[in-house]
XYZ file of C-alpha atoms in Angstrom:
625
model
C 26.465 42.486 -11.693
C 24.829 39.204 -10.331
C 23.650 36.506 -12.571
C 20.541 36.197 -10.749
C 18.766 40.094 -10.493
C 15.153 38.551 -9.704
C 13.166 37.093 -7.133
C 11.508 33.709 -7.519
C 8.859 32.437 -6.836
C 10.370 28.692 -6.065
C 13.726 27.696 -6.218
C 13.998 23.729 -6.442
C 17.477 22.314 -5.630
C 17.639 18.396 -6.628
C 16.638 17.430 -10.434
C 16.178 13.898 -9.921
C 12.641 12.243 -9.595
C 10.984 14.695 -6.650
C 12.970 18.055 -8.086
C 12.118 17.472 -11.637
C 7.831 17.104 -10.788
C 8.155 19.719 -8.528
C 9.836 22.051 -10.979
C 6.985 21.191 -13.869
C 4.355 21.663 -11.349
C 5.100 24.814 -10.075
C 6.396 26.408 -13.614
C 3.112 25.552 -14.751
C 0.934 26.511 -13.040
C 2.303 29.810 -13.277
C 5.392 30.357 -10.560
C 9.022 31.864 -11.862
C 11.037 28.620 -10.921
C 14.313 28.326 -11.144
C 15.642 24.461 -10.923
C 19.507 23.953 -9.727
C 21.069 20.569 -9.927
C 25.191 19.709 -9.660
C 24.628 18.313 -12.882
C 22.203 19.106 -15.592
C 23.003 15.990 -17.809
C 21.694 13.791 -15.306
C 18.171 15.369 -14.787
C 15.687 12.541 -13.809
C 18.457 9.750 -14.156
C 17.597 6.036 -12.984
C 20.082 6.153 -10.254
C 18.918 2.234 -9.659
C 16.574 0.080 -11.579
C 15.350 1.102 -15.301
C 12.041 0.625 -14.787
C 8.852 2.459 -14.070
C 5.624 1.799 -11.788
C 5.276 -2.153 -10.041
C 2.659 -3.002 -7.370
C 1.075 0.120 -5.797
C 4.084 2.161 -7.619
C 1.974 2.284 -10.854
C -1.134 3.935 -9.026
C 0.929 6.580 -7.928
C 2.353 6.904 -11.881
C -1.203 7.024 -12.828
C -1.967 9.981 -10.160
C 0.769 11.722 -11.080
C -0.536 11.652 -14.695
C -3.768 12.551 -13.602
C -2.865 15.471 -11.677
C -0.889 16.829 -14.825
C 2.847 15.486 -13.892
C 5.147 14.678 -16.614
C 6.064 11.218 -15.420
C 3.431 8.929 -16.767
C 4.338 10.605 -20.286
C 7.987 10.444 -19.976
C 7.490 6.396 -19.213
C 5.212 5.847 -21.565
C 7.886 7.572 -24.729
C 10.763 6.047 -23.316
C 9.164 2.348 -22.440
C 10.661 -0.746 -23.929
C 8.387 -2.922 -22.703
C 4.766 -2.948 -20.471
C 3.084 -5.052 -17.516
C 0.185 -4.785 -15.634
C 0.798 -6.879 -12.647
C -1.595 -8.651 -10.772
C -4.015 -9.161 -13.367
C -5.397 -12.252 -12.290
C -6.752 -10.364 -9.232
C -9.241 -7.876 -8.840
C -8.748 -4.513 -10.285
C -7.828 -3.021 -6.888
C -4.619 -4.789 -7.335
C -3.821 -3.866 -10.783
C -0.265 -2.172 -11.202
C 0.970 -1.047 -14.610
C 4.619 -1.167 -14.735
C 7.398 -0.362 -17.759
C 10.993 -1.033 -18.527
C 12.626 1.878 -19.460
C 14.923 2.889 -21.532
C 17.478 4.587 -19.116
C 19.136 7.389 -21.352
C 16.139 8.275 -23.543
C 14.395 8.811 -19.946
C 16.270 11.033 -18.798
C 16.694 12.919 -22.291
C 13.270 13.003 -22.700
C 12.725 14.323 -18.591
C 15.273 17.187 -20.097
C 13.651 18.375 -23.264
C 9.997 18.551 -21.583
C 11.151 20.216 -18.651
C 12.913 22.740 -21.018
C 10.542 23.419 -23.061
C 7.946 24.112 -19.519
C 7.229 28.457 -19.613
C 8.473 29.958 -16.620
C 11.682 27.684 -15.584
C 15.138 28.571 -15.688
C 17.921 25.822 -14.670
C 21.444 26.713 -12.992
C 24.165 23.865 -12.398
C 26.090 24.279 -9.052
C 26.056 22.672 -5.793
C 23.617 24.453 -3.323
C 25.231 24.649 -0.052
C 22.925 26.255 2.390
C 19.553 28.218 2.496
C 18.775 31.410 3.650
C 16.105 32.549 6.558
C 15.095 35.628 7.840
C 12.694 35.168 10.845
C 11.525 31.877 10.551
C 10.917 32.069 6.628
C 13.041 31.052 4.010
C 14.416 34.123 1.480
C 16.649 31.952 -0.732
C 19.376 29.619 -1.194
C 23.468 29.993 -1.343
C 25.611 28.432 -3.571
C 29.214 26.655 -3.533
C 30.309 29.832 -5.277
C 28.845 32.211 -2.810
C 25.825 33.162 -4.941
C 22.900 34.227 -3.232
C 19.910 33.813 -4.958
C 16.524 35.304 -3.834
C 13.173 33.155 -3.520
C 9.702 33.477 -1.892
C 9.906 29.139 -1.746
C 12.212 26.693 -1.651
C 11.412 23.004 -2.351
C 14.485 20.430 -1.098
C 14.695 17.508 -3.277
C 18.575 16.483 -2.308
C 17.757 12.498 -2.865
C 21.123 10.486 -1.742
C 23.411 13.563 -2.022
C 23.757 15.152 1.599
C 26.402 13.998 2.973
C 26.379 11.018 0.683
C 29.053 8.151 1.319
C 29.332 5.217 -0.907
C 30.521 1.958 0.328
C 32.122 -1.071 -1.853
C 33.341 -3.667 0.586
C 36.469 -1.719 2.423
C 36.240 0.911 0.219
C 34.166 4.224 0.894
C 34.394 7.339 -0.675
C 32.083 10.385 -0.535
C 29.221 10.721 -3.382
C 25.804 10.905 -4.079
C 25.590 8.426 -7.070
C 28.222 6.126 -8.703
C 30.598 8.815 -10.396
C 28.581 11.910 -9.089
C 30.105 13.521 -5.743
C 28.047 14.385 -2.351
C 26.382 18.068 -1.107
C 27.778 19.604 1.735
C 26.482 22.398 3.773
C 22.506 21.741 3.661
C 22.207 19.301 6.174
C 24.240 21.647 8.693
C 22.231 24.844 8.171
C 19.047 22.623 8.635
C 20.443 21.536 11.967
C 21.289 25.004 13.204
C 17.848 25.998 12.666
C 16.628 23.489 14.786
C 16.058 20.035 12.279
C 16.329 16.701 13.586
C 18.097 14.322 10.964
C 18.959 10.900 10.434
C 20.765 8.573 8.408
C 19.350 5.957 5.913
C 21.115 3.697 3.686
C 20.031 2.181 -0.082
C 22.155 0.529 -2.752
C 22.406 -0.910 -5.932
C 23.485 -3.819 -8.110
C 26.354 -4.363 -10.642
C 26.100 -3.362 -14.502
C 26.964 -6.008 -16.138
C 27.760 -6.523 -20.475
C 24.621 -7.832 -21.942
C 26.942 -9.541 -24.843
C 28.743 -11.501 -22.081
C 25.420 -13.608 -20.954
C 23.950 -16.501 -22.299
C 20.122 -15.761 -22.752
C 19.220 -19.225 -23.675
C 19.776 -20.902 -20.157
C 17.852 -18.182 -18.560
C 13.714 -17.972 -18.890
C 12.286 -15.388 -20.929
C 9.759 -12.594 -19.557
C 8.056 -11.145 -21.986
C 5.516 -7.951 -22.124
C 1.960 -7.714 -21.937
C 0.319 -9.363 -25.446
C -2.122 -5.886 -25.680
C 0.300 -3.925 -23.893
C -1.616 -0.478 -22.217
C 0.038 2.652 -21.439
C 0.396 4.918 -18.083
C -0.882 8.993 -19.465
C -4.295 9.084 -19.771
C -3.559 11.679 -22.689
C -3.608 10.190 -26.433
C -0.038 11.788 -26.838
C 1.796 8.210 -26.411
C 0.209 5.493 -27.787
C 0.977 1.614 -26.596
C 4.203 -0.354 -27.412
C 4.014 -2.286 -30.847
C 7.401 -4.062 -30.310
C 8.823 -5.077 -27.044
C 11.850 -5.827 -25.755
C 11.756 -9.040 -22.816
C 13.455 -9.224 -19.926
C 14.731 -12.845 -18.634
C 15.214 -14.511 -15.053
C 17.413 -16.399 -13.444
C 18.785 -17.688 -10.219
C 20.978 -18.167 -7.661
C 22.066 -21.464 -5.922
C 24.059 -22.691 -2.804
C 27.052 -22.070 -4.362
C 26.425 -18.769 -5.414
C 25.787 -17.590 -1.914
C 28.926 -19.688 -0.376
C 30.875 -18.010 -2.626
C 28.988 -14.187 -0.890
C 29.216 -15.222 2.417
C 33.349 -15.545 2.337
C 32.862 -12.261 1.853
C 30.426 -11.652 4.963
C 33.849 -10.627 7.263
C 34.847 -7.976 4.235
C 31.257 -6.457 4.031
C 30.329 -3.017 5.558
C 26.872 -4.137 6.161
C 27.889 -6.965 8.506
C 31.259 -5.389 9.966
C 29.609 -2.382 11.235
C 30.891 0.176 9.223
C 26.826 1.064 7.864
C 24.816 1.271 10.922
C 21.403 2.766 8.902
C 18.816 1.269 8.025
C 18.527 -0.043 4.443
C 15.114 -0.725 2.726
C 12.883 -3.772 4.006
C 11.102 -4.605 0.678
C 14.260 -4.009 -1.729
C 17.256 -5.891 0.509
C 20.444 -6.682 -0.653
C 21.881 -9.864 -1.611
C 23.448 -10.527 1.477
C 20.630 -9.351 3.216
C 18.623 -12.042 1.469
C 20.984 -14.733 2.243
C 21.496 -14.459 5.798
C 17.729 -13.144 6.450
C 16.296 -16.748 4.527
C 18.863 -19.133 4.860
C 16.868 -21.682 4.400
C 15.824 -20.700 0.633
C 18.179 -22.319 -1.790
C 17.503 -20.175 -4.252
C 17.291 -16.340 -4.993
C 15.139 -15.332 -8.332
C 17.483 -12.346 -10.627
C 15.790 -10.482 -12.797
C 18.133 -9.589 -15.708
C 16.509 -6.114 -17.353
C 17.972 -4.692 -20.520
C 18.787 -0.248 -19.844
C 17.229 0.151 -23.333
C 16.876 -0.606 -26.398
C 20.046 -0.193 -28.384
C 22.765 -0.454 -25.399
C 24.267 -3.577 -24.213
C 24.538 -2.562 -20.509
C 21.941 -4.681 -18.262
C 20.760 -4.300 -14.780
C 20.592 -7.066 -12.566
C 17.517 -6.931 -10.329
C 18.157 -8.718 -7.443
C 22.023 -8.922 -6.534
C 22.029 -5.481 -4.771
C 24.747 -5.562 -2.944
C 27.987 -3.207 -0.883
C 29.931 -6.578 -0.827
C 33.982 -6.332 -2.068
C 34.074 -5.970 -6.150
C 36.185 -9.787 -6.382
C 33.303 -11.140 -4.168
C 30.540 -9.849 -6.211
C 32.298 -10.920 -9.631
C 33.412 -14.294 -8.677
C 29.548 -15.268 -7.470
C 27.990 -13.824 -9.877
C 30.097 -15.772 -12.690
C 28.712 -19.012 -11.043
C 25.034 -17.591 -11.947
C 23.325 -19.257 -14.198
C 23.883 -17.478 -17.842
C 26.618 -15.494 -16.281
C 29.703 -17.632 -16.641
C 31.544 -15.374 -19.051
C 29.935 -12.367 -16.935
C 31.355 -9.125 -17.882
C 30.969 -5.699 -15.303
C 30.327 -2.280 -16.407
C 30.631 -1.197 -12.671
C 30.159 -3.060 -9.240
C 27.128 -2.907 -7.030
C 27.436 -0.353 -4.078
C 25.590 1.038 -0.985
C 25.218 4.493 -0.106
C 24.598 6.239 2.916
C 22.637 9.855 3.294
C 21.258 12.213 5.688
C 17.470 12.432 5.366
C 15.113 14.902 8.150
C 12.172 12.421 9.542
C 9.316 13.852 8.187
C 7.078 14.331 11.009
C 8.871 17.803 10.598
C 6.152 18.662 7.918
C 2.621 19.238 7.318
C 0.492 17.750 4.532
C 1.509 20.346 2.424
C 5.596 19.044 2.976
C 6.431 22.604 3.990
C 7.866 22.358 7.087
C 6.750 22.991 10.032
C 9.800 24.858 11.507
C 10.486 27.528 8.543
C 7.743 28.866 6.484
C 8.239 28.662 2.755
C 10.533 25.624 3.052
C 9.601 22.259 1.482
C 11.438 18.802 1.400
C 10.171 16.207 -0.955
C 11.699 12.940 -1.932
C 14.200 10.399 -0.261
C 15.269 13.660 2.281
C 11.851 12.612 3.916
C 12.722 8.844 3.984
C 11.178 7.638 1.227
C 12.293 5.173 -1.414
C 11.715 4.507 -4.880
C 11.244 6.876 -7.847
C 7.518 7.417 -7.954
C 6.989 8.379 -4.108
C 9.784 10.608 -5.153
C 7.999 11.939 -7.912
C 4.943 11.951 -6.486
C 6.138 13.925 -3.386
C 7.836 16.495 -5.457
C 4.470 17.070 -7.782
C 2.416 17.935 -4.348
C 5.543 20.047 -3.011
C 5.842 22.375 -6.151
C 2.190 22.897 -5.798
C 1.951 24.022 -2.836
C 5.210 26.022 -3.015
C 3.568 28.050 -6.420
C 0.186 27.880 -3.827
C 2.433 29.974 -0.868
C 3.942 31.871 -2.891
C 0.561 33.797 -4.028
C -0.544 33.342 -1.005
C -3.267 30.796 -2.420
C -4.744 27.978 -0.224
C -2.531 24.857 0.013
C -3.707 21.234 -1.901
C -3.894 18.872 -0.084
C -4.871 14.852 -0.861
C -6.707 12.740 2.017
C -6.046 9.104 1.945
C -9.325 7.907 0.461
C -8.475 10.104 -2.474
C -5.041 9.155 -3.648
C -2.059 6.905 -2.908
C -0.229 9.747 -2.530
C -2.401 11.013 0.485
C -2.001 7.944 1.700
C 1.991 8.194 1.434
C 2.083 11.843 2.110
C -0.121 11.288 5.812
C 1.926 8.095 6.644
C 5.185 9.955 6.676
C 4.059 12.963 8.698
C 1.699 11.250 10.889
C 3.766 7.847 11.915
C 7.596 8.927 10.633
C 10.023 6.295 9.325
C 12.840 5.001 10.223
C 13.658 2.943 7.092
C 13.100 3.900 3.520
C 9.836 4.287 3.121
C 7.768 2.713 0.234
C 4.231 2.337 -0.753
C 1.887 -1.011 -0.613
C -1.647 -1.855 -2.049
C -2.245 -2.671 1.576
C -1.172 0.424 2.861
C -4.167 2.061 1.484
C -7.617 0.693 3.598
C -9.387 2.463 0.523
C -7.254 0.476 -2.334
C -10.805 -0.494 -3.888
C -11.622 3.322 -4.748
C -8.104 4.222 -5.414
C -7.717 2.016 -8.238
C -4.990 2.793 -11.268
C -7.747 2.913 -13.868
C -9.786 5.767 -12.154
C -7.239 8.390 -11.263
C -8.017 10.827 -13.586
C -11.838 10.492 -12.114
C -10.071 10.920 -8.549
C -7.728 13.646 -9.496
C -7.958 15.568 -12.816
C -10.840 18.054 -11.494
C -8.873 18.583 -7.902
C -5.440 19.626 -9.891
C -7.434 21.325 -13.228
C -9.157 23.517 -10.216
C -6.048 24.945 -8.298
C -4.733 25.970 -12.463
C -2.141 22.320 -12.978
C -4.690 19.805 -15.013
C -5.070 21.306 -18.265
C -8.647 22.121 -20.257
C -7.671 19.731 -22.754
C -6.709 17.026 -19.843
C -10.186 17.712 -18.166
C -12.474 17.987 -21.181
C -10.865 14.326 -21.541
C -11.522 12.760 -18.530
C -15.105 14.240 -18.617
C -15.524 12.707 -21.496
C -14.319 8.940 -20.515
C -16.432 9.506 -17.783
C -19.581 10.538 -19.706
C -19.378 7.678 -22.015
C -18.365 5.064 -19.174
C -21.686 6.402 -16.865
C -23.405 6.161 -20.333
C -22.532 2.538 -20.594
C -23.084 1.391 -17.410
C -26.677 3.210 -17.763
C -27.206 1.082 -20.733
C -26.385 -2.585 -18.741
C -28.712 -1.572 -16.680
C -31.615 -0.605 -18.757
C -31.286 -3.329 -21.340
C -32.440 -6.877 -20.692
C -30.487 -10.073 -22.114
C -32.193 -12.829 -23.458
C -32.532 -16.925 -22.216
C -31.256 -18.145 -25.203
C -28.379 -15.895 -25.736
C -27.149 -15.685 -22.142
C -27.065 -19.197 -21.014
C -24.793 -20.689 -23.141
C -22.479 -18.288 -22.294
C -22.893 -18.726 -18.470
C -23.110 -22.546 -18.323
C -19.565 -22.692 -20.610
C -18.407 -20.587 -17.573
C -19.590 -22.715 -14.795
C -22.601 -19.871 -13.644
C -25.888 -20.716 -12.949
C -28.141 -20.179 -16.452
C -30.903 -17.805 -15.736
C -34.964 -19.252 -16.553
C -36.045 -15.630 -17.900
C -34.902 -12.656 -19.305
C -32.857 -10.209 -16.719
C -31.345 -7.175 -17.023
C -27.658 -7.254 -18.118
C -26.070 -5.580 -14.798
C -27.188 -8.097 -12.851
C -25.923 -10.612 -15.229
C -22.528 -9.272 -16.306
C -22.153 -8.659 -12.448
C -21.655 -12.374 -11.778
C -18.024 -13.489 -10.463
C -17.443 -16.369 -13.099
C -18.041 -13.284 -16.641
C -15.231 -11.594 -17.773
C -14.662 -8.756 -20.262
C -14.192 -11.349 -23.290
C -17.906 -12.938 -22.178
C -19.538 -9.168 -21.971
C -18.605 -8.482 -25.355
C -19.817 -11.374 -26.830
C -23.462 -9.816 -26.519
C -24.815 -8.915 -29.564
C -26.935 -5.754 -27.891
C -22.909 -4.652 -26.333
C -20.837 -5.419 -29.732
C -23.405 -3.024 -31.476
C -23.344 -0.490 -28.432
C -20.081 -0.619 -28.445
C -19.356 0.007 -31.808
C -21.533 2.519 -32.468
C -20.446 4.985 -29.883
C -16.886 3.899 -30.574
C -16.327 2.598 -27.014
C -11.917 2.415 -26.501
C -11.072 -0.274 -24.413
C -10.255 2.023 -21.413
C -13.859 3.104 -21.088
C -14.814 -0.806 -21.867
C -12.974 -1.254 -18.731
C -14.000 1.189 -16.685
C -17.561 0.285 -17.122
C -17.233 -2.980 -16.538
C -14.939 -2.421 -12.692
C -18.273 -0.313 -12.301
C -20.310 -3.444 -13.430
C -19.121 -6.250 -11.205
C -17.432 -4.369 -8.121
C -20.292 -1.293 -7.725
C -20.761 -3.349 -4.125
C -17.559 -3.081 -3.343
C -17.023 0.399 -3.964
C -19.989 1.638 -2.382
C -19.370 -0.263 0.690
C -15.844 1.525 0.535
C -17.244 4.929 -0.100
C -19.416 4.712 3.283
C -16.500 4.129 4.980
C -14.656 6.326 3.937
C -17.623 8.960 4.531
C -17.197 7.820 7.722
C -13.686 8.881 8.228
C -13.930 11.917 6.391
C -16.290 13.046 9.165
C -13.210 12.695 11.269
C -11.459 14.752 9.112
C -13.537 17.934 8.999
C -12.910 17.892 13.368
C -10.236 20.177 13.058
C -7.673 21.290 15.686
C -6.233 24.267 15.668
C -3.273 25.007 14.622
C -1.593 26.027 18.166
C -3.862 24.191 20.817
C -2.917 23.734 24.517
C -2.712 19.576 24.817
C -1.629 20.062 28.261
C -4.939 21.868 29.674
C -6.606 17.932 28.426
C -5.426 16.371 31.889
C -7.846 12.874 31.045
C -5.388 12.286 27.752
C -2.619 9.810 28.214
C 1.346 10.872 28.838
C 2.231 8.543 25.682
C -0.759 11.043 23.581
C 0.024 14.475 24.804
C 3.582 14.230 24.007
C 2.847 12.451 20.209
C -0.085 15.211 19.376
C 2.630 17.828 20.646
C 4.918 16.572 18.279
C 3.259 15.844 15.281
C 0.803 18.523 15.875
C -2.305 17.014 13.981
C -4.197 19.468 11.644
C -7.566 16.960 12.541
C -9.097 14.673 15.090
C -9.020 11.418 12.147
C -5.099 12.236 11.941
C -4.801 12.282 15.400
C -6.371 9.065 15.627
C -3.319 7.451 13.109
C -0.171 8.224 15.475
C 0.930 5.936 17.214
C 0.454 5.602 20.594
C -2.799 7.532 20.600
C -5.556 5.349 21.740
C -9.320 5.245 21.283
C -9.850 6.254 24.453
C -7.826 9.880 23.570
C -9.343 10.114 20.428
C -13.089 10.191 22.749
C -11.218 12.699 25.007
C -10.324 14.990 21.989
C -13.773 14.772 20.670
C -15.492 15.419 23.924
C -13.006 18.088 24.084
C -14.000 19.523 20.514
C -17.749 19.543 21.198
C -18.570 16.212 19.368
């Protein structure tokens, strides 16, 4: 008798960031899923920092929300402390960001995604997938198991093939403690995959009750800390815990570079290619040796363990090395380890192999989401595996796929970057990645979003009837600025204590509250707004809201032209087999790029490189346009 009798409807092997979103997504909205991970008491674990959303990371934490993911929530239970970053810029640039508390993360990723309807969980180690004509049928265990499935999602993070290197040492594993998958990656090839290999790592542990905290500069949280779900079921943090900083000097990196010779990053032992924006120590060191200094960030794992993270001193360098700099650290002289810093290597498939939908484009039913496409960082991961389980519960009832364009969501902007341009280093997401960062701003996601997802059966009622609501009382404001007129006497004392030019008549209060030098503190100060405000019982989020609408509507129309513009672009679709070799008049460099990546329209087309203006005329001439 086998233990697994039924079909599913999506099998997703991998439970960290991408697996576990992917498995909530497609359980509900409606798909049998079963989720198998080597090791079910380390669904969703913090393999690196403990520590949620950051610049252009907290938009896509905020989408995720929006669309009805579980990550947003899970920060906002399990958050010790809260940040949005970049305030003093314009809301475009606003990134929320928590600490986490590392175990009650992952505890709290476990009970929601056990109490989701429709998903079952199996621990093993998957070691191949199953095909019959060019469509997957299911995947095979270590045991031998076959288990039967109308979609597969891949979310295999560091683990194929996973080797982990400290200094000489190297040893096969996916995460400190956790061993490597075997088997995947080869099957994959056979079928006809191209794959490659990246590289990431990670800093030392270190004993919190070993450090002195009072040499080191305290960073606290937000005074009126916000949240990341848009859904009342978290409220904000009350009591925070701070996080301090600290730095490294020229002796500290003497000290690393007599370990240069030992180091597998500088011997050649790790030839891949490790992540630009998140190097190691060493990295940092050679790359800017003229800085004599190297901030740490030194970030409590929660709120009742001792163990610490120390952001900044990632590093693969020899276990002595690491230990004897980092004791001449400021703060850490009496420096205790929990474990050393280390650098893993993994396979990963460059994911021009996929379509928006990240099912693949070589076997139907088959979808990779997470660092197996090159990215990096938890919330691409997560955000990757949302949009995969979708579209896997979407294939599997046969259901047209979802798919985000990049002037509606980070994540279309991450998802079309990967399959239209590739990567060959781990990929992570920018503000300035996005040429539509005005409209894609953190505060409006559920605007963006919540409809899209609440149509295709994801975004609950409740979750809609919510955002429709924000919205009708934010439009209602706005309305009211610009049908109610301020007076002389009341507005010019306010705008001449801010440096703005007072105004010689009455004027309506759009026009003034739309003026550079006015914040939110000066809007509310108006009698006619403190009475508005309190009378429809106006939260500060729809405050907000009303006011971005207030003093950036220029902006954001200006954006939404363009983006018209390019969505024009987008509806000149190409079809899904067409001939680029009968186009003689396109370029060698083109032909062979649009053969590849096989663009679904004419505006993605015009984003690979090496496909000029001139072929994107020729292609349009081509199309009728």
């Amino acid at each position: 008798m086998s233990l697994f009798q039924d079909k599913y409807d999506v099998i997703v092997v991998g439970a960290g960031h991408a697996g576990s979103e992917a498995a909530a997504s497609a359980a509900n909205m409606g798909s049998k899923t079963l989720l198998i991970t080597m090791s079910l008491q380390n669904i969703a674990q913090m393999s690196c920092n403990p520590a949620m959303g950051g610049i252009a990371k907290g938009q896509i934490v905020r989408e995720i929300d929006a669309l009805g993911g579980y990550s947003g929530i899970v920060s906002d239970k399990t958050a010790i402390q809260f940040k949005m970053l970049n305030k003093s810029k314009g809301p475009a640039m606003w990134s929320p960001r928590v600490q986490s508390d590392r175990m009650r993360f992952a505890e709290e990723w476990r009970l929601m995604l056990e109490q989701t309807p429709n998903l079952d969980f199996y621990q093993e180690m998957v070691s191949g997938i199953l095909t019959e004509n060019g469509k997957i049928v299911g995947v095979r265990t270590s045991l031998g198991i076959e288990i039967k499935a109308k979609t597969v999602v891949l979310t295999n993070g560091t683990f194929l093939n996973g080797l982990i290197h400290i200094g000489e040492k190297q040893f096969g594993g996916g995460r400190a403690g956790e061993s490597a998958a075997h088997g995947i990656t080869e099957d994959l090839i056979k079928l006809g995959f191209t794959s490659g290999r990246m590289k990431t790592g990670t800093p030392p542990r270190v004993d919190g009750r070993s450090l002195d905290y009072s040499k080191m500069e305290i960073q606290p949280g937000d005074e009126n800390p916000s949240k990341f779900s848009y859904l009342d079921v978290t409220k904000p943090l009350t009591v925070q815990k701070p996080c301090h900083m600290t730095y490294t000097s020229e002796l500290v990196h003497d000290l690393l570079r007599e370990g240069f010779d030992r180091s597998p990053m500088f011997n050649g032992r790790i030839k891949s290619l490790g992540p630009r924006y998140c190097p190691s120590i060493e990295d940092k060191i050679n790359r800017f040796a003229d800085k004599e200094r190297h901030q740490l960030f030194v970030e409590p794992e929660g709120w009742n363990t001792v163990e610490v993270y120390v952001n900044g001193f990632s590093t693969s360098l020899p276990e002595d090395v690491q230990f004897k700099a980092l004791r001449s650290v400021v703060g850490f002289e009496n420096v205790k380890f929990f474990r050393p810093g280390y650098a893993i290597e993994y396979d990963y498939f460059p994911p021009t192999q996929l379509k928006h939908t990240l099912e693949t484009k070589l076997i139907e039913g088959l979808f990779f989401a997470g660092q197996i496409n090159g990215t990096t960082g938890y919330e691409e991961a997560a955000s990757q595996g949302l949009i995969a389980g979708m579209n896997a519960h979407l294939k599997a009832y046969d259901q047209d796929p979802f798919v985000l364009k990049r002037n509606e969501a980070y994540i279309g902007v991450l998802i079309d970057d990967l399959i239209t341009k590739g990567t060959e280093e781990p990929y992570r997401m920018f503000t300035s990645r996005a040429e539509y960062r005005t409209l894609l701003r953190q505060d409006n996601a559920d605007f963006r979003l919540t409809p899209m997802s609440h149509a295709v059966g994801l975004a609950t009622d409740a979750r809609l009837k919510r955002m429709e609501q924000k919205q009708s009382q934010s439009d209602a404001f706005v309305s009211f600025f610009k049908e109610t007129s301020v007076k002389v006497a009341e507005a010019n004392p306010i705008l001449e204590a801010k440096g703005s030019a007072p105004i010689s008549q009455p004027d309506k209060m759009f026009k003034v509250f739309s003026r550079p030098q006015l914040d939110l503190e000066d809007i509310l100060k108006f009698e006619k707004v403190k009475e508005y405000v309190a009378e429809h019982e106006l939260d500060l989020e729809v405050i907000e809201q009303a006011e971005i609408q207030v003093k950036y509507s220029g902006y954001i129309e200006k954006e939404k032209n363009n983006a018209d513009k390019l969505n024009r672009l987008e509806d000149v679709r190409i079809p899904e087999n067409f001939d680029y070799d009968k186009i003689k008049s396109l370029s060698f460099e083109a032909r062979e790029k649009l053969k590849k990546i096989k663009p679904i329209s004419v505006s993605q087309a015009s984003r690979i490189s090496g496909v000029s203006p001139s072929d994107v005329s020729v292609l349009l001439v081509h199309m009728g346009r």
